[in-house]
Each structure stands twice: as C-alpha cells, then as structure tokens.
PDB file of C-alpha atoms in Angstrom:
ATOM      1  CA  UNK A   1      64.943  48.393  55.675  1.00 51.00           C
ATOM      2  CA  UNK A   2      63.245  51.201  56.434  1.00 54.00           C
ATOM      3  CA  UNK A   3      61.828  51.279  60.132  1.00 64.00           C
ATOM      4  CA  UNK A   4      58.151  52.353  60.350  1.00 76.00           C
ATOM      5  CA  UNK A   5      57.746  55.170  63.387  1.00 83.00           C
ATOM      6  CA  UNK A   6      55.804  54.082  66.775  1.00 95.00           C
ATOM      7  CA  UNK A   7      53.150  55.328  68.107  1.00 96.00           C
ATOM      8  CA  UNK A   8      51.712  55.815  71.264  1.00 97.00           C
ATOM      9  CA  UNK A   9      48.161  57.060  72.261  1.00 97.00           C
ATOM     10  CA  UNK A  10      47.731  58.402  75.454  1.00 97.00           C
ATOM     11  CA  UNK A  11      44.136  58.680  76.842  1.00 97.00           C
ATOM     12  CA  UNK A  12      44.436  61.150  80.039  1.00 97.00           C
ATOM     13  CA  UNK A  13      41.051  62.187  81.807  1.00 97.00           C
ATOM     14  CA  UNK A  14      43.125  63.677  85.115  1.00 93.00           C
ATOM     15  CA  UNK A  15      42.280  66.958  84.986  1.00 93.00           C
ATOM     16  CA  UNK A  16      44.351  69.872  87.496  1.00 91.00           C
ATOM     17  CA  UNK A  17      43.460  68.274  90.828  1.00 88.00           C
ATOM     18  CA  UNK A  18      45.050  65.767  89.827  1.00 90.00           C
ATOM     19  CA  UNK A  19      49.160  64.378  89.374  1.00 90.00           C
ATOM     20  CA  UNK A  20      48.502  62.088  87.122  1.00 91.00           C
ATOM     21  CA  UNK A  21      47.693  64.517  84.469  1.00 92.00           C
ATOM     22  CA  UNK A  22      51.281  65.575  84.444  1.00 92.00           C
ATOM     23  CA  UNK A  23      52.492  62.199  84.853  1.00 94.00           C
ATOM     24  CA  UNK A  24      50.748  61.877  80.814  1.00 96.00           C
ATOM     25  CA  UNK A  25      52.797  64.462  79.902  1.00 96.00           C
ATOM     26  CA  UNK A  26      56.358  63.329  80.936  1.00 95.00           C
ATOM     27  CA  UNK A  27      55.724  59.784  79.510  1.00 96.00           C
ATOM     28  CA  UNK A  28      54.107  61.600  76.737  1.00 98.00           C
ATOM     29  CA  UNK A  29      57.697  63.595  76.354  1.00 97.00           C
ATOM     30  CA  UNK A  30      59.794  60.984  76.735  1.00 97.00           C
ATOM     31  CA  UNK A  31      58.139  59.533  74.164  1.00 97.00           C
ATOM     32  CA  UNK A  32      58.451  61.708  71.636  1.00 97.00           C
ATOM     33  CA  UNK A  33      61.941  62.238  72.680  1.00 97.00           C
ATOM     34  CA  UNK A  34      62.302  58.374  71.922  1.00 96.00           C
ATOM     35  CA  UNK A  35      61.472  58.422  68.677  1.00 96.00           C
ATOM     36  CA  UNK A  36      57.500  57.937  68.596  1.00 96.00           C
ATOM     37  CA  UNK A  37      54.678  59.980  67.146  1.00 96.00           C
ATOM     38  CA  UNK A  38      52.373  60.799  70.358  1.00 98.00           C
ATOM     39  CA  UNK A  39      48.941  61.328  70.322  1.00 98.00           C
ATOM     40  CA  UNK A  40      47.214  62.745  73.795  1.00 98.00           C
ATOM     41  CA  UNK A  41      43.274  62.652  73.614  1.00 98.00           C
ATOM     42  CA  UNK A  42      41.751  64.804  76.849  1.00 98.00           C
ATOM     43  CA  UNK A  43      38.985  63.324  78.337  1.00 97.00           C
ATOM     44  CA  UNK A  44      36.365  63.944  80.776  1.00 97.00           C
ATOM     45  CA  UNK A  45      37.982  67.017  83.398  1.00 96.00           C
ATOM     46  CA  UNK A  46      41.626  67.134  81.403  1.00 97.00           C
ATOM     47  CA  UNK A  47      39.744  68.949  79.088  1.00 97.00           C
ATOM     48  CA  UNK A  48      40.583  71.508  81.309  1.00 96.00           C
ATOM     49  CA  UNK A  49      44.075  71.317  81.016  1.00 97.00           C
ATOM     50  CA  UNK A  50      44.414  72.532  77.549  1.00 98.00           C
ATOM     51  CA  UNK A  51      42.441  76.022  77.993  1.00 97.00           C
ATOM     52  CA  UNK A  52      44.202  79.200  77.211  1.00 97.00           C
ATOM     53  CA  UNK A  53      45.743  80.196  80.798  1.00 96.00           C
ATOM     54  CA  UNK A  54      44.950  76.961  82.548  1.00 95.00           C
ATOM     55  CA  UNK A  55      48.481  75.199  82.840  1.00 93.00           C
ATOM     56  CA  UNK A  56      50.111  78.672  83.795  1.00 92.00           C
ATOM     57  CA  UNK A  57      50.704  78.179  86.984  1.00 90.00           C
ATOM     58  CA  UNK A  58      50.490  74.549  87.591  1.00 90.00           C
ATOM     59  CA  UNK A  59      53.239  72.459  89.109  1.00 89.00           C
ATOM     60  CA  UNK A  60      51.582  69.107  90.772  1.00 87.00           C
ATOM     61  CA  UNK A  61      54.709  68.551  92.987  1.00 84.00           C
ATOM     62  CA  UNK A  62      58.379  70.126  93.397  1.00 87.00           C
ATOM     63  CA  UNK A  63      59.914  67.122  91.650  1.00 87.00           C
ATOM     64  CA  UNK A  64      58.465  67.887  88.564  1.00 85.00           C
ATOM     65  CA  UNK A  65      58.928  70.586  86.563  1.00 90.00           C
ATOM     66  CA  UNK A  66      55.310  72.803  85.030  1.00 93.00           C
ATOM     67  CA  UNK A  67      52.832  71.439  83.488  1.00 94.00           C
ATOM     68  CA  UNK A  68      52.525  74.039  80.881  1.00 96.00           C
ATOM     69  CA  UNK A  69      56.576  73.206  80.330  1.00 96.00           C
ATOM     70  CA  UNK A  70      55.663  69.742  80.195  1.00 96.00           C
ATOM     71  CA  UNK A  71      52.863  71.289  77.285  1.00 97.00           C
ATOM     72  CA  UNK A  72      55.147  73.654  75.538  1.00 97.00           C
ATOM     73  CA  UNK A  73      57.606  70.922  75.299  1.00 97.00           C
ATOM     74  CA  UNK A  74      55.651  67.873  74.114  1.00 98.00           C
ATOM     75  CA  UNK A  75      54.218  70.213  71.221  1.00 98.00           C
ATOM     76  CA  UNK A  76      57.493  71.736  70.355  1.00 98.00           C
ATOM     77  CA  UNK A  77      58.930  68.560  69.493  1.00 97.00           C
ATOM     78  CA  UNK A  78      55.936  67.340  67.275  1.00 97.00           C
ATOM     79  CA  UNK A  79      53.274  65.979  69.832  1.00 97.00           C
ATOM     80  CA  UNK A  80      49.775  66.515  68.849  1.00 97.00           C
ATOM     81  CA  UNK A  81      47.050  66.877  71.551  1.00 98.00           C
ATOM     82  CA  UNK A  82      43.368  66.244  70.618  1.00 98.00           C
ATOM     83  CA  UNK A  83      40.098  67.041  72.916  1.00 98.00           C
ATOM     84  CA  UNK A  84      36.965  64.692  72.881  1.00 97.00           C
ATOM     85  CA  UNK A  85      34.016  67.572  71.552  1.00 98.00           C
ATOM     86  CA  UNK A  86      31.902  65.989  74.529  1.00 97.00           C
ATOM     87  CA  UNK A  87      33.722  66.891  76.968  1.00 97.00           C
ATOM     88  CA  UNK A  88      34.835  70.182  75.885  1.00 97.00           C
ATOM     89  CA  UNK A  89      30.761  71.111  75.595  1.00 97.00           C
ATOM     90  CA  UNK A  90      30.066  70.080  78.922  1.00 97.00           C
ATOM     91  CA  UNK A  91      32.556  72.328  80.047  1.00 97.00           C
ATOM     92  CA  UNK A  92      31.563  74.827  77.376  1.00 97.00           C
ATOM     93  CA  UNK A  93      34.570  75.165  76.065  1.00 97.00           C
ATOM     94  CA  UNK A  94      34.759  75.767  72.262  1.00 96.00           C
ATOM     95  CA  UNK A  95      37.685  75.006  69.534  1.00 96.00           C
ATOM     96  CA  UNK A  96      39.291  78.698  70.974  1.00 97.00           C
ATOM     97  CA  UNK A  97      39.485  78.311  74.509  1.00 98.00           C
ATOM     98  CA  UNK A  98      41.995  76.036  74.101  1.00 98.00           C
ATOM     99  CA  UNK A  99      45.645  76.444  73.585  1.00 97.00           C
ATOM    100  CA  UNK A 100      47.608  76.784  70.295  1.00 96.00           C
ATOM    101  CA  UNK A 101      47.708  73.599  68.400  1.00 97.00           C
ATOM    102  CA  UNK A 102      44.830  71.881  70.348  1.00 98.00           C
ATOM    103  CA  UNK A 103      42.601  69.984  68.044  1.00 97.00           C
ATOM    104  CA  UNK A 104      38.978  69.173  69.209  1.00 98.00           C
ATOM    105  CA  UNK A 105      38.023  65.827  67.443  1.00 97.00           C
ATOM    106  CA  UNK A 106      35.569  63.135  67.915  1.00 94.00           C
ATOM    107  CA  UNK A 107      37.242  59.242  68.959  1.00 93.00           C
ATOM    108  CA  UNK A 108      37.384  58.176  65.468  1.00 95.00           C
ATOM    109  CA  UNK A 109      41.117  60.316  65.658  1.00 94.00           C
ATOM    110  CA  UNK A 110      41.669  58.113  68.196  1.00 93.00           C
ATOM    111  CA  UNK A 111      40.636  54.812  67.060  1.00 94.00           C
ATOM    112  CA  UNK A 112      42.585  55.326  63.630  1.00 95.00           C
ATOM    113  CA  UNK A 113      45.291  55.637  65.848  1.00 93.00           C
ATOM    114  CA  UNK A 114      45.401  52.825  67.306  1.00 94.00           C
ATOM    115  CA  UNK A 115      44.416  50.814  64.124  1.00 95.00           C
ATOM    116  CA  UNK A 116      47.887  52.366  62.304  1.00 93.00           C
ATOM    117  CA  UNK A 117      49.078  50.263  65.099  1.00 94.00           C
ATOM    118  CA  UNK A 118      49.600  52.700  67.852  1.00 95.00           C
ATOM    119  CA  UNK A 119      50.392  51.909  71.462  1.00 95.00           C
ATOM    120  CA  UNK A 120      48.101  52.876  73.888  1.00 96.00           C
ATOM    121  CA  UNK A 121      48.107  54.249  77.402  1.00 94.00           C
ATOM    122  CA  UNK A 122      45.717  55.659  80.275  1.00 95.00           C
ATOM    123  CA  UNK A 123      45.995  57.601  82.313  1.00 93.00           C
TER     124      UNK A 123
END
C-alpha cells in the first residue's frame, strides 16, 4: 500500500520584527524533516522576510538558529515559499527582489494546497 505524502500549508503574516516569523520557519523545517510537503505562503509584512539580504543578519533570540539558516534549510530540503502578489506590490517589490526559489503567486495556489488535503497553520 502506497502512502500519500502529507501536506502542510503555513500562512505567515509576521515580519522581521516578530519572533513568530522564526517560529513559522522552525515548524516548517520540522514538517519537511518529518516527510511532509510544506508550503509557506508569505503575506503582509512576512514578504519582507524573503527579500534578498533581509534575513542575512537576523537572529530573533539566542536559542534559535539565524533566520537565514532556517530559510536556507527549508528550501534546500524541498520546502516551497510563495509570496502574495498584492502584499509585494504595495511594498514596491518585484519578483527579482526576492531570494532564489520564491514564487510570487496569488491565493489560488494556497487554496489548491488546501483542496489537495493540506493541513494549515498560520503565524
């Protein structure tokens, strides 16, 4: 019997000024490590987290790894990062402003994950 990969969609609305952005990536990395297909959907100020260079020197607290390390680990292990187009546009960001691998796509991509059985979390 073939088991289907579990899916997890995490909506992140917290930016570089809120520890919950680090928590979201920590939980996302644990999900990927446990064999889940994890997608982060960055909205509101969370889009700032995945701008090129933005997380390079961010460490929310001394007990967590640096945010850049969490992001790199997540992407290296197959995690997907999606960015809300209107949230990026209102901040003056274009696709090229984001780190490699980030996709700027609308909410239908999130809903497709949910319709495909993804559990959801939000931060």
